[in-house]
């Protein structure tokens, strides 16, 4: 599995299409994205582990980085952001290749990907 992460609107899906050699339409069959939203509903670490195992079955997983700035005042939003971060760590562990995309530029953090 290839794990692609980066900020909102940084070019993650376009990069995934180039990497996998597919169109946007084909990408929906080969990859999943916005998985950070799934983390919020997971019951604890065991739930996040099970979610990471399910997601790792896809060819590529795309997660939008959250945070990096103001900590939300709302406890539920803080918990959701923490769950998304923990899910990102679990996906990175399972991935053969981890890529961070920023301003449309890919940076390989783990493994090898033919860019």
CSV table of N, CA and C in Angstrom, one decimal:
chain,number,residue,atom,x,y,z
A,1,UNK,N,0.8,-1.2,0.0
A,1,UNK,CA,0.0,0.0,0.0
A,1,UNK,C,0.9,1.2,0.0
A,2,UNK,N,0.5,2.2,-0.8
A,2,UNK,CA,1.1,3.5,-0.8
A,2,UNK,C,0.3,4.5,0.0
A,3,UNK,N,0.9,5.1,1.0
A,3,UNK,CA,0.3,6.1,1.9
A,3,UNK,C,0.7,7.5,1.4
A,4,UNK,N,-0.3,8.3,1.1
A,4,UNK,CA,0.0,9.7,0.6
A,4,UNK,C,-0.7,10.6,1.6
A,5,UNK,N,0.1,11.6,2.1
A,5,UNK,CA,-0.5,12.5,3.0
A,5,UNK,C,0.0,13.9,2.6
A,6,UNK,N,-0.6,14.9,3.2
A,6,UNK,CA,-0.3,16.3,2.9
A,6,UNK,C,-1.4,17.2,3.3
A,7,UNK,N,-1.2,18.5,3.2
A,7,UNK,CA,-2.3,19.5,3.6
A,7,UNK,C,-3.4,19.4,2.6
A,8,UNK,N,-4.5,20.1,2.9
A,8,UNK,CA,-5.7,20.2,2.1
A,8,UNK,C,-5.3,20.9,0.8
A,9,UNK,N,-5.8,20.4,-0.3
A,9,UNK,CA,-5.6,21.0,-1.7
A,9,UNK,C,-4.1,21.1,-2.0
A,10,UNK,N,-3.3,20.1,-1.7
A,10,UNK,CA,-1.9,20.1,-2.0
A,10,UNK,C,-1.5,19.4,-3.2
A,11,UNK,N,-2.5,18.7,-3.8
A,11,UNK,CA,-2.2,17.9,-5.0
A,11,UNK,C,-2.1,16.4,-4.8
A,12,UNK,N,-2.6,15.9,-3.7
A,12,UNK,CA,-2.4,14.5,-3.3
A,12,UNK,C,-3.1,13.6,-4.3
A,13,UNK,N,-4.3,13.9,-4.7
A,13,UNK,CA,-5.1,13.0,-5.7
A,13,UNK,C,-4.4,13.1,-7.1
A,14,UNK,N,-4.0,14.3,-7.5
A,14,UNK,CA,-3.4,14.3,-8.8
A,14,UNK,C,-2.1,13.6,-8.8
A,15,UNK,N,-1.3,13.6,-7.7
A,15,UNK,CA,-0.1,12.9,-7.6
A,15,UNK,C,-0.4,11.4,-7.6
A,16,UNK,N,-1.5,10.9,-6.9
A,16,UNK,CA,-1.8,9.5,-6.9
A,16,UNK,C,-2.2,9.0,-8.3
A,17,UNK,N,-2.9,9.9,-9.1
A,17,UNK,CA,-3.2,9.5,-10.4
A,17,UNK,C,-1.9,9.3,-11.3
A,18,UNK,N,-1.0,10.2,-11.1
A,18,UNK,CA,0.3,10.1,-11.9
A,18,UNK,C,1.0,8.9,-11.5
A,19,UNK,N,1.1,8.6,-10.2
A,19,UNK,CA,1.9,7.5,-9.6
A,19,UNK,C,1.3,6.2,-10.1
A,20,UNK,N,0.0,6.1,-10.0
A,20,UNK,CA,-0.7,4.8,-10.4
A,20,UNK,C,-1.0,4.7,-11.9
A,21,UNK,N,-0.8,5.8,-12.6
A,21,UNK,CA,-1.1,5.8,-14.0
A,21,UNK,C,-2.6,5.6,-14.3
A,22,UNK,N,-3.4,6.4,-13.6
A,22,UNK,CA,-4.9,6.3,-13.8
A,22,UNK,C,-5.5,7.6,-13.9
A,23,UNK,N,-6.8,7.6,-14.3
A,23,UNK,CA,-7.6,8.8,-14.3
A,23,UNK,C,-8.2,9.0,-12.9
A,24,UNK,N,-8.9,10.2,-12.7
A,24,UNK,CA,-9.6,10.5,-11.5
A,24,UNK,C,-10.7,9.5,-11.3
A,25,UNK,N,-11.4,9.1,-12.3
A,25,UNK,CA,-12.4,8.1,-12.2
A,25,UNK,C,-11.9,6.8,-11.8
A,26,UNK,N,-10.8,6.3,-12.4
A,26,UNK,CA,-10.2,5.1,-12.0
A,26,UNK,C,-9.6,5.1,-10.6
A,27,UNK,N,-9.2,6.3,-10.1
A,27,UNK,CA,-8.6,6.4,-8.8
A,27,UNK,C,-9.6,6.0,-7.7
A,28,UNK,N,-10.9,6.2,-7.9
A,28,UNK,CA,-11.9,5.9,-6.9
A,28,UNK,C,-12.0,4.4,-6.7
A,29,UNK,N,-11.5,3.6,-7.7
A,29,UNK,CA,-11.5,2.1,-7.5
A,29,UNK,C,-10.2,1.6,-6.9
A,30,UNK,N,-9.2,2.4,-7.1
A,30,UNK,CA,-7.8,1.9,-6.7
A,30,UNK,C,-7.4,2.5,-5.4
A,31,UNK,N,-8.0,3.5,-4.9
A,31,UNK,CA,-7.6,4.3,-3.7
A,31,UNK,C,-8.7,4.7,-2.9
A,32,UNK,N,-8.4,5.1,-1.7
A,32,UNK,CA,-9.4,5.8,-0.8
A,32,UNK,C,-8.8,7.0,-0.3
A,33,UNK,N,-9.6,8.1,-0.1
A,33,UNK,CA,-9.1,9.3,0.4
A,33,UNK,C,-10.0,9.9,1.4
A,34,UNK,N,-9.5,11.0,2.1
A,34,UNK,CA,-10.2,11.6,3.2
A,34,UNK,C,-10.5,10.7,4.3
A,35,UNK,N,-9.6,9.7,4.5
A,35,UNK,CA,-9.7,8.7,5.5
A,35,UNK,C,-9.6,9.3,6.9
A,36,UNK,N,-9.1,10.5,7.1
A,36,UNK,CA,-9.0,11.1,8.4
A,36,UNK,C,-10.4,11.3,9.0
A,37,UNK,N,-11.4,11.4,8.1
A,37,UNK,CA,-12.8,11.6,8.6
A,37,UNK,C,-13.3,10.3,9.3
A,38,UNK,N,-12.8,9.1,8.8
A,38,UNK,CA,-13.2,7.9,9.3
A,38,UNK,C,-12.7,7.6,10.8
A,39,UNK,N,-11.5,8.3,11.1
A,39,UNK,CA,-10.9,8.0,12.4
A,39,UNK,C,-11.7,8.5,13.5
A,40,UNK,N,-12.5,9.6,13.3
A,40,UNK,CA,-13.2,10.2,14.4
A,40,UNK,C,-14.2,9.3,15.0
A,41,UNK,N,-14.8,8.4,14.3
A,41,UNK,CA,-15.8,7.5,14.8
A,41,UNK,C,-15.2,6.2,15.3
A,42,UNK,N,-13.9,6.0,15.4
A,42,UNK,CA,-13.4,4.7,15.8
A,42,UNK,C,-13.3,4.7,17.4
A,43,UNK,N,-13.7,3.5,17.9
A,43,UNK,CA,-13.7,3.3,19.3
A,43,UNK,C,-12.3,2.9,19.8
A,44,UNK,N,-11.5,3.9,20.2
A,44,UNK,CA,-10.2,3.7,20.8
A,44,UNK,C,-9.2,3.1,19.8
A,45,UNK,N,-8.1,2.7,20.4
A,45,UNK,CA,-6.9,2.2,19.6
A,45,UNK,C,-7.3,1.0,18.8
A,46,UNK,N,-8.0,0.1,19.4
A,46,UNK,CA,-8.4,-1.1,18.7
A,46,UNK,C,-9.2,-0.8,17.5
A,47,UNK,N,-10.1,0.2,17.6
A,47,UNK,CA,-10.9,0.6,16.4
A,47,UNK,C,-10.0,1.2,15.3
A,48,UNK,N,-9.0,2.0,15.7
A,48,UNK,CA,-8.1,2.6,14.8
A,48,UNK,C,-7.2,1.5,14.1
A,49,UNK,N,-6.8,0.5,14.9
A,49,UNK,CA,-6.0,-0.6,14.3
A,49,UNK,C,-6.8,-1.3,13.3
A,50,UNK,N,-8.1,-1.6,13.6
A,50,UNK,CA,-8.9,-2.4,12.6
A,50,UNK,C,-9.2,-1.5,11.4
A,51,UNK,N,-9.4,-0.2,11.5
A,51,UNK,CA,-9.6,0.7,10.4
A,51,UNK,C,-8.3,0.7,9.5
A,52,UNK,N,-7.2,0.8,10.2
A,52,UNK,CA,-5.9,0.8,9.4
A,52,UNK,C,-5.7,-0.5,8.6
A,53,UNK,N,-6.1,-1.6,9.2
A,53,UNK,CA,-6.0,-2.9,8.5
A,53,UNK,C,-6.9,-2.9,7.3
A,54,UNK,N,-8.1,-2.4,7.5
A,54,UNK,CA,-9.0,-2.4,6.3
A,54,UNK,C,-8.5,-1.5,5.2
A,55,UNK,N,-8.0,-0.3,5.6
A,55,UNK,CA,-7.6,0.6,4.6
A,55,UNK,C,-6.3,0.1,3.9
A,56,UNK,N,-5.5,-0.6,4.6
A,56,UNK,CA,-4.2,-1.0,4.0
A,56,UNK,C,-4.4,-2.0,2.9
A,57,UNK,N,-5.6,-2.5,2.7
A,57,UNK,CA,-5.9,-3.5,1.6
A,57,UNK,C,-6.0,-2.7,0.3
A,58,UNK,N,-6.1,-1.4,0.3
A,58,UNK,CA,-6.2,-0.6,-0.9
A,58,UNK,C,-4.8,-0.4,-1.5
A,59,UNK,N,-4.8,-0.1,-2.8
A,59,UNK,CA,-3.5,0.2,-3.4
A,59,UNK,C,-2.9,1.4,-2.9
A,60,UNK,N,-3.7,2.4,-2.7
A,60,UNK,CA,-3.2,3.7,-2.2
A,60,UNK,C,-4.3,4.3,-1.2
A,61,UNK,N,-3.7,4.9,-0.1
A,61,UNK,CA,-4.6,5.6,0.9
A,61,UNK,C,-4.1,7.0,1.0
A,62,UNK,N,-5.1,8.0,0.9
A,62,UNK,CA,-4.8,9.4,1.0
A,62,UNK,C,-5.4,10.0,2.2
A,63,UNK,N,-4.6,10.6,3.0
A,63,UNK,CA,-5.1,11.3,4.3
A,63,UNK,C,-4.7,12.7,4.3
A,64,UNK,N,-5.6,13.6,4.5
A,64,UNK,CA,-5.3,15.0,4.6
A,64,UNK,C,-4.8,15.3,6.0
A,65,UNK,N,-3.7,16.0,6.1
A,65,UNK,CA,-3.1,16.4,7.4
A,65,UNK,C,-4.0,17.4,8.0
A,66,UNK,N,-4.3,17.3,9.3
A,66,UNK,CA,-5.1,18.3,10.0
A,66,UNK,C,-4.2,18.9,11.1
A,67,UNK,N,-4.6,20.1,11.4
A,67,UNK,CA,-3.8,20.7,12.5
A,67,UNK,C,-2.7,21.5,12.0
A,68,UNK,N,-1.6,21.4,12.7
A,68,UNK,CA,-0.4,22.2,12.4
A,68,UNK,C,-0.6,23.7,12.8
A,69,UNK,N,-1.5,23.9,13.7
A,69,UNK,CA,-1.7,25.3,14.0
A,69,UNK,C,-2.6,25.4,15.3
A,70,UNK,N,-3.7,26.1,15.2
A,70,UNK,CA,-4.6,26.3,16.3
A,70,UNK,C,-5.2,25.0,16.8
A,71,UNK,N,-5.1,24.8,18.1
A,71,UNK,CA,-5.8,23.7,18.7
A,71,UNK,C,-7.2,24.0,18.9
A,72,UNK,N,-8.1,23.2,18.4
A,72,UNK,CA,-9.6,23.5,18.6
A,72,UNK,C,-10.0,23.5,20.1
A,73,UNK,N,-10.9,24.5,20.4
A,73,UNK,CA,-11.4,24.6,21.7
A,73,UNK,C,-12.4,23.5,22.1
A,74,UNK,N,-13.0,23.0,21.0
A,74,UNK,CA,-14.0,21.9,21.2
A,74,UNK,C,-13.4,20.6,21.5
A,75,UNK,N,-13.7,19.9,22.6
A,75,UNK,CA,-13.1,18.6,22.9
A,75,UNK,C,-13.3,17.5,21.8
A,76,UNK,N,-14.5,17.5,21.2
A,76,UNK,CA,-14.7,16.5,20.2
A,76,UNK,C,-13.8,16.8,18.9
A,77,UNK,N,-13.6,18.0,18.6
A,77,UNK,CA,-12.7,18.3,17.5
A,77,UNK,C,-11.3,18.0,17.8
A,78,UNK,N,-10.9,18.2,19.0
A,78,UNK,CA,-9.5,17.8,19.4
A,78,UNK,C,-9.3,16.3,19.4
A,79,UNK,N,-10.3,15.6,19.8
A,79,UNK,CA,-10.3,14.1,19.8
A,79,UNK,C,-10.2,13.6,18.4
A,80,UNK,N,-11.0,14.2,17.5
A,80,UNK,CA,-11.0,13.7,16.1
A,80,UNK,C,-9.7,14.0,15.5
A,81,UNK,N,-9.1,15.1,15.8
A,81,UNK,CA,-7.8,15.5,15.2
A,81,UNK,C,-6.7,14.5,15.7
A,82,UNK,N,-6.8,14.2,17.0
A,82,UNK,CA,-5.8,13.2,17.6
A,82,UNK,C,-6.0,11.8,16.9
A,83,UNK,N,-7.3,11.4,16.7
A,83,UNK,CA,-7.5,10.1,16.1
A,83,UNK,C,-7.0,10.1,14.7
A,84,UNK,N,-7.1,11.2,14.0
A,84,UNK,CA,-6.6,11.2,12.6
A,84,UNK,C,-5.1,11.1,12.6
A,85,UNK,N,-4.4,11.8,13.5
A,85,UNK,CA,-3.0,11.6,13.7
A,85,UNK,C,-2.5,10.2,14.0
A,86,UNK,N,-3.2,9.6,14.9
A,86,UNK,CA,-2.9,8.2,15.3
A,86,UNK,C,-3.1,7.3,14.1
A,87,UNK,N,-4.2,7.5,13.3
A,87,UNK,CA,-4.5,6.7,12.1
A,87,UNK,C,-3.3,6.9,11.1
A,88,UNK,N,-2.9,8.1,10.9
A,88,UNK,CA,-1.8,8.3,10.0
A,88,UNK,C,-0.5,7.5,10.4
A,89,UNK,N,-0.2,7.5,11.7
A,89,UNK,CA,0.9,6.7,12.2
A,89,UNK,C,0.7,5.2,11.9
A,90,UNK,N,-0.4,4.7,12.1
A,90,UNK,CA,-0.7,3.3,11.8
A,90,UNK,C,-0.6,3.0,10.3
A,91,UNK,N,-1.1,3.9,9.5
A,91,UNK,CA,-1.0,3.7,8.1
A,91,UNK,C,0.4,3.7,7.6
A,92,UNK,N,1.2,4.6,8.1
A,92,UNK,CA,2.6,4.7,7.8
A,92,UNK,C,3.4,3.5,8.1
A,93,UNK,N,3.0,2.9,9.3
A,93,UNK,CA,3.6,1.6,9.7
A,93,UNK,C,3.4,0.5,8.7
A,94,UNK,N,2.1,0.4,8.1
A,94,UNK,CA,1.7,-0.6,7.3
A,94,UNK,C,2.1,-0.4,5.8
A,95,UNK,N,2.4,0.8,5.4
A,95,UNK,CA,2.7,1.2,4.1
A,95,UNK,C,4.1,0.7,3.6
A,96,UNK,N,4.2,0.3,2.4
A,96,UNK,CA,5.5,0.1,1.8
A,96,UNK,C,6.2,1.4,1.3
A,97,UNK,N,5.4,2.4,1.0
A,97,UNK,CA,5.9,3.7,0.6
A,97,UNK,C,5.0,4.7,1.2
A,98,UNK,N,5.6,5.8,1.8
A,98,UNK,CA,4.9,6.9,2.4
A,98,UNK,C,5.4,8.2,1.6
A,99,UNK,N,4.4,8.9,1.1
A,99,UNK,CA,4.8,10.2,0.4
A,99,UNK,C,4.0,11.3,1.0
A,100,UNK,N,4.7,12.4,1.2
A,100,UNK,CA,4.0,13.7,1.6
A,100,UNK,C,4.0,14.6,0.4
A,101,UNK,N,2.9,15.1,0.1
A,101,UNK,CA,2.7,16.0,-1.1
A,101,UNK,C,2.5,17.4,-0.5
A,102,UNK,N,3.3,18.4,-0.9
A,102,UNK,CA,3.1,19.8,-0.5
A,102,UNK,C,3.3,20.6,-1.7
A,103,UNK,N,2.4,21.5,-2.0
A,103,UNK,CA,2.4,22.4,-3.2
A,103,UNK,C,2.6,21.6,-4.5
A,104,UNK,N,2.0,20.4,-4.5
A,104,UNK,CA,2.1,19.5,-5.7
A,104,UNK,C,3.4,18.8,-5.8
A,105,UNK,N,4.3,19.0,-4.8
A,105,UNK,CA,5.6,18.3,-4.9
A,105,UNK,C,5.7,17.1,-3.9
A,106,UNK,N,6.0,15.9,-4.5
A,106,UNK,CA,6.1,14.8,-3.6
A,106,UNK,C,7.4,14.6,-2.9
A,107,UNK,N,7.4,14.2,-1.7
A,107,UNK,CA,8.6,13.9,-0.9
A,107,UNK,C,8.4,12.5,-0.3
A,108,UNK,N,9.2,11.6,-0.7
A,108,UNK,CA,9.1,10.2,-0.2
A,108,UNK,C,9.7,10.2,1.2
A,109,UNK,N,8.9,9.7,2.1
A,109,UNK,CA,9.3,9.6,3.5
A,109,UNK,C,9.8,8.2,3.9
A,110,UNK,N,9.2,7.2,3.2
A,110,UNK,CA,9.5,5.8,3.5
A,110,UNK,C,9.4,5.0,2.3
A,111,UNK,N,10.3,4.1,2.1
A,111,UNK,CA,10.3,3.1,1.0
A,111,UNK,C,10.7,3.8,-0.3
A,112,UNK,N,10.3,3.2,-1.4
A,112,UNK,CA,10.6,3.7,-2.7
A,112,UNK,C,9.3,3.7,-3.6
A,113,UNK,N,9.1,4.8,-4.3
A,113,UNK,CA,8.0,4.9,-5.2
A,113,UNK,C,8.6,5.5,-6.5
A,114,UNK,N,8.2,5.0,-7.6
A,114,UNK,CA,8.6,5.5,-8.9
A,114,UNK,C,7.9,6.8,-9.2
A,115,UNK,N,8.5,7.9,-8.9
A,115,UNK,CA,7.9,9.2,-9.1
A,115,UNK,C,8.1,9.6,-10.6
